[in-house]
Short mmCIF file of C-alpha atoms and ligand atoms in Angstrom, two decimals:
data_model
loop_
_atom_site.label_atom_id
_atom_site.label_comp_id
_atom_site.label_asym_id
_atom_site.label_seq_id
_atom_site.Cartn_x
_atom_site.Cartn_y
_atom_site.Cartn_z
CA MET A 1 96.54 64.36 87.00
CA HIS A 2 95.88 60.99 85.38
CA ILE A 3 92.20 60.02 85.56
CA SER A 4 92.84 56.84 87.58
CA CYS A 5 94.53 58.85 90.37
CA LYS A 6 91.46 60.93 91.10
CA PRO A 7 89.53 58.43 93.25
CA VAL A 8 92.77 57.66 95.11
CA VAL A 9 93.27 61.36 95.88
CA SER A 10 89.65 61.77 97.04
CA ILE A 11 90.00 58.76 99.32
CA PHE A 12 93.32 60.17 100.59
CA ILE A 13 91.66 63.49 101.52
CA LEU A 14 88.77 61.74 103.29
CA ALA A 15 91.15 59.32 105.00
CA CYS A 16 93.28 62.23 106.29
CA TYR A 17 90.15 63.83 107.66
CA VAL A 18 88.93 60.72 109.47
CA SER A 19 92.37 59.49 110.60
CA THR A 20 93.05 62.61 112.66
CA PHE A 21 90.14 61.89 115.01
CA PRO A 22 91.60 59.02 117.07
CA PHE A 23 94.78 61.00 117.80
CA ILE A 24 92.94 63.84 119.46
CA ASP A 25 92.96 63.45 123.21
CA CYS A 26 89.73 64.80 124.66
CA SER A 27 91.09 64.81 128.17
CA ILE A 28 89.98 67.98 129.95
CA SER A 29 88.56 66.73 133.26
CA HIS A 30 85.04 67.66 134.30
CA GLU A 31 86.30 69.22 137.58
CA GLU A 32 88.77 71.33 135.64
CA ILE A 33 86.03 72.76 133.43
CA THR A 34 83.56 73.45 136.26
CA HIS A 35 86.31 74.96 138.43
CA PHE A 36 87.13 77.52 135.80
CA GLU A 37 83.84 77.96 134.09
CA ILE A 38 81.92 79.11 137.17
CA ASP A 39 84.26 82.14 137.10
CA THR A 40 82.67 84.60 134.75
CA HIS A 41 83.99 87.94 133.55
CA LYS A 42 82.64 90.94 131.70
CA SER A 43 84.12 91.78 128.33
CA LEU A 44 84.45 95.31 126.89
CA ASN A 45 80.91 95.26 125.48
CA SER A 46 79.69 94.15 128.94
CA LYS A 47 78.48 90.67 127.90
CA THR A 48 79.27 87.93 130.41
CA TYR A 49 81.62 85.14 129.27
CA LYS A 50 82.76 81.93 130.90
CA GLN A 51 86.43 82.00 131.87
CA VAL A 52 88.23 78.99 130.40
CA SER A 53 90.79 76.68 132.02
CA PRO A 54 94.56 76.96 131.23
CA GLN A 55 94.24 73.64 129.36
CA LYS A 56 91.45 75.03 127.19
CA THR A 57 93.37 78.29 126.71
CA SER A 58 96.25 76.35 125.19
CA ASP A 59 93.81 74.27 123.08
CA ILE A 60 92.35 77.48 121.68
CA ALA A 61 95.85 78.85 121.01
CA LEU A 62 96.79 75.67 119.14
CA HIS A 63 93.49 75.80 117.21
CA GLY A 64 94.25 79.42 116.24
CA LEU A 65 97.84 78.65 115.24
CA LEU A 66 96.84 75.67 113.04
CA LEU A 67 94.08 77.59 111.27
CA TRP A 68 96.23 80.67 110.77
CA ALA A 69 98.99 78.49 109.24
CA SER A 70 96.44 76.83 106.97
CA MET A 71 94.00 79.54 105.91
CA GLY A 72 95.97 82.65 106.77
CA PHE A 73 99.32 81.64 105.28
CA LEU A 74 99.57 78.48 103.12
CA MET A 75 96.33 79.02 101.19
CA PRO A 76 96.94 82.64 100.09
CA LEU A 77 100.56 81.72 99.25
CA GLY A 78 99.35 78.85 97.04
CA ILE A 79 97.04 81.27 95.24
CA LEU A 80 99.83 83.82 94.64
CA ILE A 81 102.02 81.01 93.24
CA ILE A 82 99.46 79.78 90.66
CA ARG A 83 98.84 83.38 89.58
CA MET A 84 102.55 83.68 88.68
CA SER A 85 102.15 80.80 86.20
CA SER A 86 99.97 82.88 83.87
CA ARG A 87 103.04 84.91 82.80
CA VAL A 88 105.17 81.95 81.67
CA GLU A 89 105.03 79.82 78.50
CA PRO A 90 102.04 77.34 78.59
CA GLU A 91 104.06 74.13 78.15
CA SER A 92 107.21 75.25 79.98
CA MET A 93 108.94 73.58 82.93
CA LYS A 94 108.46 76.75 85.00
CA ARG A 95 104.67 76.49 84.59
CA ARG A 96 104.73 72.89 85.78
CA VAL A 97 106.74 73.89 88.84
CA PHE A 98 104.21 76.64 89.70
CA PHE A 99 101.36 74.15 89.26
CA TYR A 100 102.94 71.51 91.51
CA LEU A 101 103.77 74.16 94.13
CA HIS A 102 100.12 75.33 94.05
CA VAL A 103 98.89 71.77 94.59
CA ALA A 104 101.50 71.10 97.33
CA PHE A 105 100.71 74.30 99.26
CA GLN A 106 96.94 73.79 98.98
CA MET A 107 97.08 70.13 100.02
CA LEU A 108 99.26 71.03 103.01
CA SER A 109 96.79 73.77 103.86
CA VAL A 110 93.86 71.29 103.68
CA LEU A 111 95.78 68.81 105.85
CA VAL A 112 96.63 71.37 108.56
CA ALA A 113 93.04 72.73 108.53
CA THR A 114 91.74 69.17 108.87
CA VAL A 115 93.88 68.55 111.95
CA GLY A 116 92.66 71.90 113.37
CA ALA A 117 89.04 70.98 112.55
CA ALA A 118 89.27 67.54 114.14
CA MET A 119 90.86 69.09 117.22
CA SER A 120 88.24 71.83 117.66
CA LEU A 121 85.30 69.48 117.00
CA LYS A 122 86.64 67.06 119.65
CA LYS A 123 87.70 69.56 122.30
CA PHE A 124 85.25 72.47 121.99
CA GLU A 125 81.55 72.53 122.85
CA ASN A 126 80.19 72.17 119.26
CA SER A 127 77.40 74.61 120.10
CA PHE A 128 77.94 76.67 116.91
CA ASP A 129 76.10 79.59 118.48
CA ASN A 130 78.23 82.44 117.12
CA SER A 131 79.30 83.59 113.66
CA HIS A 132 82.96 82.53 114.14
CA GLN A 133 81.94 78.97 114.87
CA ARG A 134 79.32 78.78 112.12
CA LEU A 135 81.53 80.31 109.40
CA GLY A 136 84.40 78.12 110.63
CA LEU A 137 82.30 74.96 110.26
CA ALA A 138 81.27 75.97 106.73
CA LEU A 139 84.94 76.61 105.86
CA TYR A 140 86.01 73.15 107.06
CA GLY A 141 83.62 71.68 104.46
CA ALA A 142 84.34 74.23 101.71
CA ILE A 143 88.11 73.65 101.61
CA LEU A 144 87.59 69.90 101.12
CA VAL A 145 85.14 70.58 98.27
CA GLN A 146 87.60 73.07 96.73
CA ALA A 147 90.46 70.56 96.84
CA LEU A 148 88.25 67.91 95.18
CA ILE A 149 87.23 70.39 92.45
CA GLY A 150 90.96 71.06 91.91
CA PHE A 151 91.61 67.39 91.11
CA PHE A 152 88.53 66.82 88.94
CA ARG A 153 89.40 69.34 86.23
CA PRO A 154 88.77 69.06 82.49
CA HIS A 155 91.80 69.31 80.17
CA ARG A 156 92.87 72.69 78.79
CA GLY A 157 91.23 73.40 75.44
CA LYS A 158 87.91 71.81 76.44
CA LYS A 159 84.86 74.09 76.75
CA GLU A 160 84.12 72.85 80.28
CA ARG A 161 87.56 74.02 81.38
CA SER A 162 86.30 77.67 81.42
CA TYR A 163 83.38 76.74 83.72
CA TRP A 164 85.73 74.71 85.91
CA TYR A 165 88.15 77.64 86.16
CA PHE A 166 85.34 80.02 87.10
CA VAL A 167 84.06 77.74 89.90
CA HIS A 168 87.58 76.92 91.19
CA TRP A 169 88.70 80.56 91.11
CA MET A 170 85.46 81.87 92.68
CA LEU A 171 85.24 79.30 95.50
CA GLY A 172 89.00 79.48 96.15
CA THR A 173 88.95 83.26 96.45
CA ILE A 174 85.81 83.29 98.64
CA VAL A 175 87.17 80.55 100.94
CA SER A 176 90.47 82.38 101.31
CA LEU A 177 88.81 85.74 102.08
CA ALA A 178 86.32 84.18 104.51
CA GLY A 179 89.24 82.38 106.19
CA ILE A 180 91.00 85.71 106.78
CA ILE A 181 87.80 87.21 108.24
CA ASN A 182 87.40 84.17 110.53
CA ILE A 183 90.93 84.60 111.84
CA TYR A 184 90.04 88.14 112.95
CA THR A 185 86.80 86.98 114.63
CA GLY A 186 88.74 84.05 116.15
CA LEU A 187 91.25 86.46 117.71
CA LYS A 188 88.33 88.48 119.09
CA ALA A 189 86.78 85.30 120.57
CA TYR A 190 90.18 84.34 122.04
CA HIS A 191 90.41 87.72 123.77
CA LYS A 192 86.85 87.41 125.13
CA ARG A 193 87.32 83.86 126.39
CA THR A 194 90.82 84.23 127.89
CA LEU A 195 91.16 88.00 128.52
CA LYS A 196 94.58 87.79 126.84
CA GLY A 197 95.76 90.72 124.73
CA THR A 198 95.54 90.25 120.97
CA GLY A 199 96.47 93.78 119.80
CA LEU A 200 99.96 92.84 118.59
CA LEU A 201 98.68 89.68 116.86
CA ILE A 202 96.02 91.73 115.04
CA ILE A 203 98.64 94.28 113.90
CA LEU A 204 101.02 91.54 112.69
CA PHE A 205 98.24 89.66 110.87
CA THR A 206 96.99 92.89 109.26
CA ALA A 207 100.54 93.62 108.04
CA GLN A 208 100.75 90.11 106.56
CA VAL A 209 97.33 90.38 104.87
CA SER A 210 98.25 93.82 103.46
CA LEU A 211 101.47 92.41 101.99
CA ILE A 212 99.57 89.53 100.36
CA ALA A 213 96.97 91.97 98.96
CA LEU A 214 99.74 94.21 97.57
CA ILE A 215 101.46 91.28 95.82
CA TYR A 216 98.06 90.13 94.45
CA LEU A 217 97.37 93.58 92.96
CA PHE A 218 100.97 93.91 91.73
CA GLN A 219 100.64 90.60 89.82
CA ASP A 220 97.74 92.09 87.81
CA LYS A 221 99.68 95.24 86.98
CA LEU A 222 103.13 93.75 86.23
CA ASN A 223 102.66 93.39 82.45
CA TYR A 224 101.09 96.83 82.21
CA MET A 225 103.99 98.33 84.17
CA LYS A 226 106.55 96.68 81.86
CA LYS A 227 104.77 98.14 78.81
CA GLN A 228 105.18 101.66 80.23
CA GLY A 229 108.86 101.63 79.16
CA VAL A 230 108.01 100.83 75.51
CA THR A 231 107.02 103.63 73.07
CA PRO A 232 103.51 102.97 71.77
CA ILE A 233 103.45 102.13 68.01
CA SER A 234 100.56 103.50 65.98
CA GLU A 235 98.68 101.60 63.25
CA SER A 236 100.47 103.53 60.42
CA SER A 237 103.93 102.82 61.93
CA HIS A 238 103.02 99.10 61.98
CA GLN A 239 102.32 99.31 58.22
CA ASP A 240 105.62 101.20 57.62
CA ILE A 241 107.60 98.49 59.41
CA ALA A 242 105.85 95.74 57.44
CA GLN A 243 106.56 97.55 54.15
CA ARG A 244 110.24 98.02 55.00
CA GLN A 245 110.55 94.33 55.87
CA ASN A 246 108.99 93.42 52.50
CA GLN A 247 111.42 95.67 50.66
CA LYS A 248 114.37 94.14 52.51
CA GLU A 249 113.31 90.69 51.32
CA LEU A 250 113.22 91.93 47.69
CA LEU A 251 116.62 93.72 47.77
CA PRO A 252 119.19 92.39 45.22
CA VAL A 253 121.90 90.13 46.52
CA VAL A 254 124.67 92.58 45.48
CA GLN A 255 123.69 94.89 48.33
CA CYS A 256 124.89 92.28 50.74
CA GLY A 257 128.42 92.79 52.06
CA LYS A 258 129.21 89.15 51.39
CA ARG A 259 129.69 88.68 47.61
CA ASN A 260 128.83 85.53 45.72
CA ALA A 261 130.41 84.12 42.63
CA LEU A 262 127.93 85.88 40.26
CA GLY A 263 128.51 89.27 41.88
CA ASN A 264 132.25 88.98 41.38
CA LEU A 265 131.73 88.05 37.72
CA PHE A 266 129.71 91.23 36.92
CA ASP A 267 131.92 93.67 38.79
C1 HEM B 1 89.97 80.39 109.41
C2 HEM B 1 90.36 80.06 110.59
C3 HEM B 1 89.45 79.48 111.65
C4 HEM B 1 88.41 78.59 111.54
C5 HEM B 1 87.91 77.95 110.26
C6 HEM B 1 87.89 78.37 112.89
C7 HEM B 1 86.84 77.54 113.20
C8 HEM B 1 86.28 77.38 114.47
C9 HEM B 1 85.17 76.55 114.78
C10 HEM B 1 84.39 75.68 113.79
C11 HEM B 1 84.92 76.66 116.11
C12 HEM B 1 83.84 75.93 116.90
C13 HEM B 1 84.39 74.63 117.35
C14 HEM B 1 83.39 73.81 118.13
O1 HEM B 1 82.72 74.32 119.02
O2 HEM B 1 83.35 72.61 117.85
C15 HEM B 1 85.88 77.58 116.64
C16 HEM B 1 85.94 77.97 117.96
C17 HEM B 1 86.84 78.88 118.44
N1 HEM B 1 87.87 79.47 117.74
FE1 HEM B 1 88.24 79.28 115.77
N2 HEM B 1 88.62 79.09 113.79
C18 HEM B 1 89.58 79.78 113.07
C19 HEM B 1 90.54 80.62 113.58
C20 HEM B 1 90.66 80.97 114.89
C21 HEM B 1 91.70 81.80 115.43
C22 HEM B 1 92.87 82.43 114.63
C23 HEM B 1 91.47 81.93 116.74
C24 HEM B 1 92.31 82.69 117.72
C25 HEM B 1 93.00 82.15 118.64
C26 HEM B 1 90.27 81.15 117.06
C27 HEM B 1 89.66 81.05 118.30
C28 HEM B 1 88.54 80.31 118.59
C29 HEM B 1 87.90 80.29 119.89
C30 HEM B 1 88.30 81.10 121.11
C31 HEM B 1 86.85 79.39 119.80
C32 HEM B 1 85.90 78.98 120.94
C33 HEM B 1 84.53 79.35 120.64
C34 HEM B 1 84.14 80.75 120.90
O3 HEM B 1 84.27 81.21 122.04
O4 HEM B 1 83.63 81.38 119.96
N3 HEM B 1 89.81 80.57 115.90
N4 HEM B 1 86.70 78.00 115.63
C1 HEM B 2 91.77 74.34 99.01
C2 HEM B 2 92.55 74.20 98.00
C3 HEM B 2 92.67 75.13 96.80
C4 HEM B 2 92.42 76.47 96.70
C5 HEM B 2 91.93 77.43 97.79
C6 HEM B 2 92.70 76.86 95.32
C7 HEM B 2 92.57 78.14 94.82
C8 HEM B 2 92.82 78.51 93.51
C9 HEM B 2 92.58 79.82 92.95
C10 HEM B 2 92.00 81.00 93.72
C11 HEM B 2 92.97 79.79 91.67
C12 HEM B 2 92.86 80.95 90.67
C13 HEM B 2 94.07 81.87 90.75
C14 HEM B 2 93.86 83.08 89.85
O1 HEM B 2 94.03 82.93 88.64
O2 HEM B 2 93.53 84.15 90.39
C15 HEM B 2 93.45 78.46 91.38
C16 HEM B 2 93.93 78.04 90.17
C17 HEM B 2 94.25 76.74 89.88
N1 HEM B 2 94.18 75.66 90.72
FE1 HEM B 2 93.66 75.71 92.67
N2 HEM B 2 93.13 75.74 94.63
C18 HEM B 2 93.12 74.67 95.49
C19 HEM B 2 93.46 73.38 95.21
C20 HEM B 2 93.84 72.93 93.96
C21 HEM B 2 94.16 71.57 93.63
C22 HEM B 2 94.15 70.43 94.64
C23 HEM B 2 94.48 71.56 92.30
C24 HEM B 2 94.89 70.42 91.41
C25 HEM B 2 95.12 69.24 91.75
C26 HEM B 2 94.36 72.89 91.79
C27 HEM B 2 94.61 73.27 90.50
C28 HEM B 2 94.56 74.54 90.01
C29 HEM B 2 94.91 74.91 88.66
C30 HEM B 2 95.36 73.97 87.54
C31 HEM B 2 94.72 76.29 88.56
C32 HEM B 2 95.00 77.16 87.35
C33 HEM B 2 93.85 77.12 86.42
C34 HEM B 2 94.18 77.82 85.12
O3 HEM B 2 94.89 78.85 85.14
O4 HEM B 2 93.70 77.32 84.11
N3 HEM B 2 93.95 73.70 92.82
N4 HEM B 2 93.35 77.70 92.52
#
């Protein structure tokens, strides 16, 4: 990205974050909360939890859906896409397409997570007294930092590019893994708070995560797998081939099927 666009992009990200706040309607009535929250129930590990109102149940479901779409789907997909670019020519059109798709998927993921974050911060208690809430809060910040790091990157060929790649790869992978963990703990919290079954959702999400992990591992092994079909050439065979090529270059013209004027003369 051109250097002058970077501040614009940073402002855009911050503006998206802030602009979602006024649209969130924090309208659960006090009576509604007290009516439902005096009802308590015991979960499987016999802790007592407050039962939430139907309104809050649907808020939690929307929160879960938004954050699954962002951190459970778009973000890992964006990572798989950029990993495909390492197998194509550096300056090719295909590589550009992979790059722009990575940026598009990640920016969409940041945008959806930001809407989810604004919604949960407005509608939930903000007590941050369990690991799902605390890790979630840290992730809201980390994805914004990761997106900013993505835009402020040194050009290829510069020494700093290696450090940049390490930080971007490391943070991106950690954020994505932590996001997947938080979706599991979120589903557990959803079950505890609403008593709704989450078994099928956990199975489906596990199947999706397994598929992503398989593709990720497959990407590393693709080149190696392709090489399995090629007979390995030893060092001495390499020298033989080079020698034969040299000889070919020195062969007299008469050996060529096509004859020139001189060849015809000395026949
Ligand atoms: C990576 C994805 C997720 C992140 C980053 C995240 C983040 C958060 C945060 C920060 C809170 C606290 C909000 C506050 O009190 O202001 C929260 C609460 C909550 N989240 Fe998530 N969440 C994620 C996924 C999910 C999913 C998939 C579900 C399942 C439906 C879910 C269910 C809940 C529930 C039930 C609460 C209420 C608090 C509780 O009882 O622990 N979350 N989440
Ligand atoms: C939250 C958002 C983002 C996440 C989670 C993320 C994650 C990642 C990860 C994990 C990789 C390494 C893939 C691998 O080789 O295994 C990567 C590569 C890359 N990302 Fe991002 N990224 C994000 C946003 C961005 C943005 C906004 C840009 C640029 C504007 C960007 C540009 C790149 C580039 C150029 C590479 C390839 C680096 C190279 O091969 O030299 N990323 N990203």
